[in-house]
PDB file of C-alpha atoms in Angstrom:
ATOM      1  CA  PRO A 752       0.000   0.000   0.000  1.00  0.00           C
ATOM      2  CA  PHE A 753       2.753   2.526   0.893  1.00  0.00           C
ATOM      3  CA  GLN A 754       5.669   2.859  -1.462  1.00  0.00           C
ATOM      4  CA  SER A 755       8.706   5.054  -1.100  1.00  0.00           C
ATOM      5  CA  PRO A 756       8.715   8.077  -3.409  1.00  0.00           C
ATOM      6  CA  LYS A 757      10.525   7.682  -6.701  1.00  0.00           C
ATOM      7  CA  LEU A 758      11.759   9.991  -9.404  1.00  0.00           C
ATOM      8  CA  LEU A 759      10.558   8.889 -12.834  1.00  0.00           C
ATOM      9  CA  LEU A 760      12.221  10.127 -16.001  1.00  0.00           C
ATOM     10  CA  GLN A 761      10.443   8.912 -19.116  1.00  0.00           C
ATOM     11  CA  VAL A 762      11.471   9.446 -22.737  1.00  0.00           C
ATOM     12  CA  ILE A 763       9.009   8.382 -25.431  1.00  0.00           C
ATOM     13  CA  ASP A 764       9.476   8.537 -29.168  1.00  0.00           C
ATOM     14  CA  ASN A 765       7.373   7.523 -32.141  1.00  0.00           C
ATOM     15  CA  GLY A 766      10.340   6.396 -34.233  1.00  0.00           C
ATOM     16  CA  ILE A 767      10.920   3.071 -35.945  1.00  0.00           C
ATOM     17  CA  GLY A 768      11.288   1.139 -32.684  1.00  0.00           C
ATOM     18  CA  MET A 769      13.656  -1.731 -31.940  1.00  0.00           C
ATOM     19  CA  THR A 770      13.519  -5.484 -32.246  1.00  0.00           C
ATOM     20  CA  PRO A 771      13.614  -7.462 -28.977  1.00  0.00           C
ATOM     21  CA  ASP A 772      17.178  -8.512 -29.831  1.00  0.00           C
ATOM     22  CA  ILE A 773      18.333  -4.899 -30.067  1.00  0.00           C
ATOM     23  CA  VAL A 774      16.491  -3.944 -26.857  1.00  0.00           C
ATOM     24  CA  ASP A 775      18.384  -6.753 -25.084  1.00  0.00           C
ATOM     25  CA  LYS A 776      21.724  -5.393 -26.324  1.00  0.00           C
ATOM     26  CA  ALA A 777      20.997  -1.656 -26.066  1.00  0.00           C
ATOM     27  CA  THR A 778      22.605  -1.182 -22.636  1.00  0.00           C
ATOM     28  CA  MET A 779      25.688  -3.263 -23.433  1.00  0.00           C
ATOM     29  CA  PRO A 780      28.882  -1.177 -23.575  1.00  0.00           C
ATOM     30  CA  PHE A 781      29.950  -0.201 -27.111  1.00  0.00           C
ATOM     31  CA  PHE A 782      26.825  -1.648 -28.763  1.00  0.00           C
ATOM     32  CA  SER A 783      25.485   0.674 -31.445  1.00  0.00           C
ATOM     33  CA  THR A 784      23.271   0.300 -34.475  1.00  0.00           C
ATOM     34  CA  LYS A 785      24.806   3.433 -35.984  1.00  0.00           C
ATOM     35  CA  ALA A 786      28.055   3.521 -37.895  1.00  0.00           C
ATOM     36  CA  GLY A 787      30.543   6.327 -37.475  1.00  0.00           C
ATOM     37  CA  GLU A 788      31.548   8.191 -34.367  1.00  0.00           C
ATOM     38  CA  HIS A 789      28.973   6.662 -32.009  1.00  0.00           C
ATOM     39  CA  THR A 790      30.593   4.923 -29.053  1.00  0.00           C
ATOM     40  CA  GLY A 791      27.537   3.032 -27.856  1.00  0.00           C
ATOM     41  CA  LEU A 792      27.831   4.267 -24.274  1.00  0.00           C
ATOM     42  CA  GLY A 793      24.750   6.476 -23.855  1.00  0.00           C
ATOM     43  CA  LEU A 794      22.217   3.946 -22.582  1.00  0.00           C
ATOM     44  CA  THR A 795      24.992   1.995 -20.855  1.00  0.00           C
ATOM     45  CA  SER A 796      25.945   5.082 -18.849  1.00  0.00           C
ATOM     46  CA  CYS A 797      22.327   5.907 -18.027  1.00  0.00           C
ATOM     47  CA  SER A 798      21.666   2.363 -16.865  1.00  0.00           C
ATOM     48  CA  GLN A 799      24.784   2.293 -14.670  1.00  0.00           C
ATOM     49  CA  MET A 800      24.008   5.709 -13.142  1.00  0.00           C
ATOM     50  CA  ALA A 801      20.475   4.583 -12.296  1.00  0.00           C
ATOM     51  CA  LYS A 802      21.822   1.400 -10.663  1.00  0.00           C
ATOM     52  CA  SER A 803      24.397   3.356  -8.657  1.00  0.00           C
ATOM     53  CA  LEU A 804      21.521   5.425  -7.229  1.00  0.00           C
ATOM     54  CA  GLY A 805      19.489   2.322  -6.378  1.00  0.00           C
ATOM     55  CA  GLY A 806      17.245   2.691  -9.411  1.00  0.00           C
ATOM     56  CA  LYS A 807      16.612   0.999 -12.710  1.00  0.00           C
ATOM     57  CA  LEU A 808      16.413   1.772 -16.433  1.00  0.00           C
ATOM     58  CA  THR A 809      13.793  -0.097 -18.457  1.00  0.00           C
ATOM     59  CA  MET A 810      12.960  -0.046 -22.160  1.00  0.00           C
ATOM     60  CA  VAL A 811       9.832  -0.987 -24.044  1.00  0.00           C
ATOM     61  CA  SER A 812       9.961  -0.896 -27.809  1.00  0.00           C
ATOM     62  CA  LYS A 813       7.891  -2.200 -30.663  1.00  0.00           C
ATOM     63  CA  LEU A 814       9.164  -2.274 -34.219  1.00  0.00           C
ATOM     64  CA  GLY A 815       7.306   0.371 -36.219  1.00  0.00           C
ATOM     65  CA  ASP A 816       5.739   1.868 -33.082  1.00  0.00           C
ATOM     66  CA  GLY A 817       8.477   3.682 -31.150  1.00  0.00           C
ATOM     67  CA  THR A 818      10.334   3.282 -27.881  1.00  0.00           C
ATOM     68  CA  THR A 819       9.794   4.215 -24.242  1.00  0.00           C
ATOM     69  CA  ILE A 820      12.742   4.443 -21.861  1.00  0.00           C
ATOM     70  CA  ARG A 821      12.042   4.854 -18.134  1.00  0.00           C
ATOM     71  CA  VAL A 822      14.502   5.608 -15.370  1.00  0.00           C
ATOM     72  CA  ARG A 823      13.181   5.143 -11.826  1.00  0.00           C
ATOM     73  CA  ILE A 824      15.284   6.340  -8.904  1.00  0.00           C
ATOM     74  CA  PRO A 825      14.180   6.072  -5.256  1.00  0.00           C
ATOM     75  CA  LEU A 826      14.045   9.335  -3.326  1.00  0.00           C
ATOM     76  CA  PRO A 827      15.090   9.653   0.311  1.00  0.00           C
TER      77      PRO A 827
END
C-alpha cells in the first residue's frame, strides 16, 4: 500500500522502434546500431548511473511503433 517516493524520467518517441534482440543489447557497452563516431555508451551510462543510485532503467519498444525508456530512482 505505501511505497517510497521515486523519481521517474520517461522518454518516449514515435520512431521506428527496436527489435527485442536490439532492446536486449541496447545497454551493453559499445553496442550501437549506428556507424561512425557513435561509441555506444549512452544507454549503458544511463543504466549504470540509475543502478548506482538504487534505481533501474527499463525499455519498451515495438518495431514500427516507437520506444519508451524509463529511469526510476528512489528518493530519500
